[in-house]
PDB file of C-alpha atoms in Angstrom:
ATOM      1  CA  MET A   1     -54.580  22.413  49.844  1.00 95.00           C
ATOM      2  CA  LYS A   2     -52.036  18.547  48.879  1.00 97.00           C
ATOM      3  CA  GLU A   3     -50.153  16.035  50.570  1.00 97.00           C
ATOM      4  CA  ILE A   4     -47.157  14.690  48.663  1.00 98.00           C
ATOM      5  CA  MET A   5     -46.630  10.922  49.823  1.00 98.00           C
ATOM      6  CA  ALA A   6     -43.326  10.152  48.577  1.00 98.00           C
ATOM      7  CA  ILE A   7     -41.959   6.570  48.967  1.00 97.00           C
ATOM      8  CA  VAL A   8     -38.243   6.165  48.035  1.00 96.00           C
ATOM      9  CA  ARG A   9     -35.303   3.572  48.868  1.00 93.00           C
ATOM     10  CA  MET A  10     -33.839   3.548  52.571  1.00 94.00           C
ATOM     11  CA  LYS A  11     -30.480   4.325  50.315  1.00 93.00           C
ATOM     12  CA  LYS A  12     -31.816   7.303  49.130  1.00 96.00           C
ATOM     13  CA  THR A  13     -33.289   9.362  52.677  1.00 96.00           C
ATOM     14  CA  GLY A  14     -30.660  11.798  53.251  1.00 97.00           C
ATOM     15  CA  ALA A  15     -31.332  12.839  49.876  1.00 97.00           C
ATOM     16  CA  THR A  16     -34.630  13.125  49.698  1.00 98.00           C
ATOM     17  CA  LYS A  17     -34.550  15.175  53.124  1.00 97.00           C
ATOM     18  CA  LYS A  18     -31.516  18.015  51.454  1.00 97.00           C
ATOM     19  CA  ALA A  19     -33.745  17.868  48.525  1.00 98.00           C
ATOM     20  CA  LEU A  20     -36.692  18.918  50.396  1.00 98.00           C
ATOM     21  CA  VAL A  21     -34.749  21.399  52.018  1.00 97.00           C
ATOM     22  CA  ALA A  22     -34.005  22.972  49.554  1.00 97.00           C
ATOM     23  CA  ALA A  23     -36.766  23.510  47.528  1.00 97.00           C
ATOM     24  CA  GLY A  24     -37.755  24.719  50.396  1.00 95.00           C
ATOM     25  CA  VAL A  25     -40.350  23.157  52.424  1.00 95.00           C
ATOM     26  CA  ALA A  26     -41.005  24.390  55.428  1.00 86.00           C
ATOM     27  CA  GLY A  27     -41.903  20.209  57.136  1.00 92.00           C
ATOM     28  CA  PHE A  28     -42.593  17.040  56.583  1.00 96.00           C
ATOM     29  CA  THR A  29     -42.815  13.647  58.145  1.00 97.00           C
ATOM     30  CA  ALA A  30     -40.814  10.624  57.402  1.00 97.00           C
ATOM     31  CA  VAL A  31     -41.822   6.691  58.389  1.00 98.00           C
ATOM     32  CA  ARG A  32     -40.065   3.650  57.501  1.00 97.00           C
ATOM     33  CA  VAL A  33     -42.314   1.614  55.688  1.00 97.00           C
ATOM     34  CA  LEU A  34     -42.505  -1.998  53.773  1.00 93.00           C
ATOM     35  CA  GLY A  35     -43.487  -2.740  50.387  1.00 89.00           C
ATOM     36  CA  ARG A  36     -43.236  -3.473  46.337  1.00 82.00           C
ATOM     37  CA  GLY A  37     -43.995  -1.929  43.705  1.00 79.00           C
ATOM     38  CA  LYS A  38     -44.496  -2.964  40.632  1.00 75.00           C
ATOM     39  CA  LEU A  39     -43.485  -6.601  38.808  1.00 72.00           C
ATOM     40  CA  VAL A  40     -41.245  -6.801  35.621  1.00 68.00           C
ATOM     41  CA  ASP A  41     -42.962 -10.006  34.172  1.00 73.00           C
ATOM     42  CA  ASP A  42     -40.949  -9.432  30.470  1.00 74.00           C
ATOM     43  CA  PRO A  43     -38.492 -12.250  30.603  1.00 74.00           C
ATOM     44  CA  THR A  44     -36.360 -10.765  29.126  1.00 80.00           C
ATOM     45  CA  GLU A  45     -35.898  -7.412  31.287  1.00 73.00           C
ATOM     46  CA  LEU A  46     -36.371  -9.988  34.527  1.00 73.00           C
ATOM     47  CA  GLU A  47     -33.248 -11.791  33.599  1.00 77.00           C
ATOM     48  CA  LYS A  48     -31.445  -8.200  32.649  1.00 77.00           C
ATOM     49  CA  CYS A  49     -32.550  -6.998  35.683  1.00 74.00           C
ATOM     50  CA  LYS A  50     -31.654 -10.538  37.616  1.00 75.00           C
ATOM     51  CA  ARG A  51     -28.002 -10.368  36.706  1.00 78.00           C
ATOM     52  CA  LYS A  52     -27.584  -6.677  37.121  1.00 76.00           C
ATOM     53  CA  LEU A  53     -28.759  -7.137  40.904  1.00 74.00           C
ATOM     54  CA  LEU A  54     -26.941 -10.412  41.750  1.00 74.00           C
ATOM     55  CA  GLU A  55     -23.926  -7.759  40.378  1.00 75.00           C
ATOM     56  CA  MET A  56     -24.436  -5.377  42.848  1.00 71.00           C
ATOM     57  CA  GLY A  57     -25.313  -7.662  45.523  1.00 63.00           C
ATOM     58  CA  MET A  58     -22.256 -10.062  45.351  1.00 60.00           C
ATOM     59  CA  ASP A  59     -18.817  -9.276  47.341  1.00 63.00           C
ATOM     60  CA  GLU A  60     -16.386 -11.997  48.614  1.00 58.00           C
ATOM     61  CA  ILE A  61     -18.345 -11.794  52.246  1.00 58.00           C
ATOM     62  CA  SER A  62     -21.724 -12.959  50.648  1.00 60.00           C
ATOM     63  CA  ASP A  63     -23.292 -15.759  50.577  1.00 70.00           C
ATOM     64  CA  LYS A  64     -24.122 -17.066  46.642  1.00 72.00           C
ATOM     65  CA  GLN A  65     -27.319 -18.877  47.599  1.00 76.00           C
ATOM     66  CA  ASP A  66     -28.957 -16.474  49.946  1.00 75.00           C
ATOM     67  CA  THR A  67     -28.020 -13.007  47.437  1.00 74.00           C
ATOM     68  CA  GLU A  68     -30.089 -15.643  44.613  1.00 78.00           C
ATOM     69  CA  GLN A  69     -32.522 -15.845  47.301  1.00 77.00           C
ATOM     70  CA  VAL A  70     -33.506 -12.483  47.809  1.00 74.00           C
ATOM     71  CA  VAL A  71     -33.010 -11.666  43.956  1.00 74.00           C
ATOM     72  CA  THR A  72     -35.340 -13.750  43.416  1.00 75.00           C
ATOM     73  CA  GLU A  73     -38.268 -12.996  45.678  1.00 74.00           C
ATOM     74  CA  PHE A  74     -37.739  -9.603  44.916  1.00 71.00           C
ATOM     75  CA  LEU A  75     -38.211 -10.249  41.311  1.00 73.00           C
ATOM     76  CA  ASP A  76     -41.020 -12.767  41.293  1.00 73.00           C
ATOM     77  CA  GLY A  77     -43.079 -10.096  44.027  1.00 71.00           C
ATOM     78  CA  SER A  78     -42.896 -12.124  47.440  1.00 72.00           C
ATOM     79  CA  ARG A  79     -40.436 -10.409  49.392  1.00 77.00           C
ATOM     80  CA  PHE A  80     -41.405  -6.767  50.977  1.00 85.00           C
ATOM     81  CA  PHE A  81     -38.626  -4.045  51.384  1.00 84.00           C
ATOM     82  CA  PRO A  82     -38.106  -1.649  53.717  1.00 90.00           C
ATOM     83  CA  ARG A  83     -38.482   1.814  51.804  1.00 94.00           C
ATOM     84  CA  ARG A  84     -38.720   5.494  54.107  1.00 97.00           C
ATOM     85  CA  LEU A  85     -42.574   6.848  53.140  1.00 98.00           C
ATOM     86  CA  PHE A  86     -42.050  10.961  53.159  1.00 98.00           C
ATOM     87  CA  THR A  87     -45.155  13.041  53.552  1.00 98.00           C
ATOM     88  CA  VAL A  88     -45.526  16.975  53.441  1.00 97.00           C
ATOM     89  CA  LEU A  89     -48.478  19.570  53.095  1.00 96.00           C
ATOM     90  CA  ALA A  90     -47.694  22.238  50.391  1.00 95.00           C
ATOM     91  CA  HIS A  91     -49.212  25.025  48.950  1.00 94.00           C
ATOM     92  CA  ASP A  92     -51.045  24.214  45.643  1.00 96.00           C
ATOM     93  CA  ASP A  93     -48.941  26.210  43.806  1.00 96.00           C
ATOM     94  CA  ASP A  94     -45.575  24.739  45.109  1.00 96.00           C
ATOM     95  CA  VAL A  95     -46.486  20.872  43.944  1.00 97.00           C
ATOM     96  CA  PRO A  96     -44.840  20.959  41.353  1.00 98.00           C
ATOM     97  CA  ARG A  97     -40.845  22.611  42.811  1.00 97.00           C
ATOM     98  CA  ILE A  98     -41.778  19.489  45.328  1.00 98.00           C
ATOM     99  CA  VAL A  99     -42.404  16.874  43.068  1.00 98.00           C
ATOM    100  CA  GLU A 100     -39.387  17.655  40.622  1.00 98.00           C
ATOM    101  CA  ALA A 101     -36.910  18.129  43.622  1.00 98.00           C
ATOM    102  CA  ILE A 102     -36.888  14.527  45.361  1.00 98.00           C
ATOM    103  CA  THR A 103     -37.799  13.124  41.382  1.00 97.00           C
ATOM    104  CA  LYS A 104     -34.234  13.810  41.033  1.00 97.00           C
ATOM    105  CA  ALA A 105     -33.560  12.973  44.116  1.00 97.00           C
ATOM    106  CA  ASN A 106     -34.729   9.579  44.140  1.00 96.00           C
ATOM    107  CA  ARG A 107     -33.980   9.147  40.140  1.00 94.00           C
ATOM    108  CA  THR A 108     -31.081   5.802  39.680  1.00 89.00           C
ATOM    109  CA  ASP A 109     -29.927   4.199  36.190  1.00 81.00           C
ATOM    110  CA  TYR A 110     -31.334   0.559  37.917  1.00 74.00           C
ATOM    111  CA  GLY A 111     -34.491   0.765  35.403  1.00 67.00           C
ATOM    112  CA  LEU A 112     -36.388  -0.508  38.965  1.00 72.00           C
ATOM    113  CA  GLY A 113     -37.560   0.775  42.126  1.00 79.00           C
ATOM    114  CA  ASP A 114     -36.439   4.173  42.402  1.00 88.00           C
ATOM    115  CA  GLY A 115     -39.925   4.866  44.044  1.00 92.00           C
ATOM    116  CA  ALA A 116     -43.437   6.651  43.824  1.00 96.00           C
ATOM    117  CA  ILE A 117     -45.420   9.785  43.938  1.00 98.00           C
ATOM    118  CA  PHE A 118     -48.528  10.615  45.324  1.00 98.00           C
ATOM    119  CA  VAL A 119     -50.473  13.868  45.165  1.00 98.00           C
ATOM    120  CA  LEU A 120     -53.810  14.289  46.888  1.00 98.00           C
ATOM    121  CA  PRO A 121     -56.383  16.967  47.675  1.00 97.00           C
ATOM    122  CA  VAL A 122     -56.429  18.159  51.958  1.00 96.00           C
ATOM    123  CA  LEU A 123     -58.926  19.457  52.835  1.00 95.00           C
ATOM    124  CA  ASP A 124     -57.861  21.422  56.064  1.00 95.00           C
ATOM    125  CA  ALA A 125     -55.621  21.781  58.616  1.00 93.00           C
ATOM    126  CA  TYR A 126     -54.544  23.079  62.042  1.00 95.00           C
ATOM    127  CA  ARG A 127     -51.291  24.294  64.020  1.00 93.00           C
ATOM    128  CA  VAL A 128     -51.710  22.787  67.390  1.00 95.00           C
ATOM    129  CA  ARG A 129     -49.130  25.224  68.979  1.00 95.00           C
ATOM    130  CA  THR A 130     -51.152  27.986  67.442  1.00 95.00           C
ATOM    131  CA  GLY A 131     -54.538  27.460  66.074  1.00 95.00           C
ATOM    132  CA  GLU A 132     -54.050  27.833  62.570  1.00 94.00           C
ATOM    133  CA  ALA A 133     -55.768  26.587  60.301  1.00 95.00           C
ATOM    134  CA  GLY A 134     -56.374  26.299  56.927  1.00 92.00           C
ATOM    135  CA  GLU A 135     -53.442  27.243  53.979  1.00 89.00           C
ATOM    136  CA  ALA A 136     -51.964  29.004  57.136  1.00 91.00           C
ATOM    137  CA  ALA A 137     -50.901  25.868  59.061  1.00 90.00           C
ATOM    138  CA  ILE A 138     -48.727  24.011  56.091  1.00 85.00           C
ATOM    139  CA  TRP A 139     -46.379  27.095  55.793  1.00 77.00           C
TER     140      TRP A 139
END
């Protein structure tokens, strides 16, 4: 048995739920979390990311100074961002299919911030309602 933990963008919550259902996942948990990923340290790449993010964040309603501050704090690591954490228990053989479904649902062309997936061993599981244990308790 494995536990799959996937941290995804908030805007990808619906797509991730649909992907998990389409992959045949019997059940999963999702919670709102705050965090940040790997920092970009290449100055050229930082400037490119900053320009791209400013273009995405600017509209006729947004305050330019506020938008620049949010983008700068995102890129320098001083700000946490809301994300969604999905937790799935799966049989070992199902893990590649589930990871692929999550990956396809969350990959973007932004170049950063698409999320992370972790796979951990699970020693045992119990279904409270039926008393099932082990592999039988997860599907």
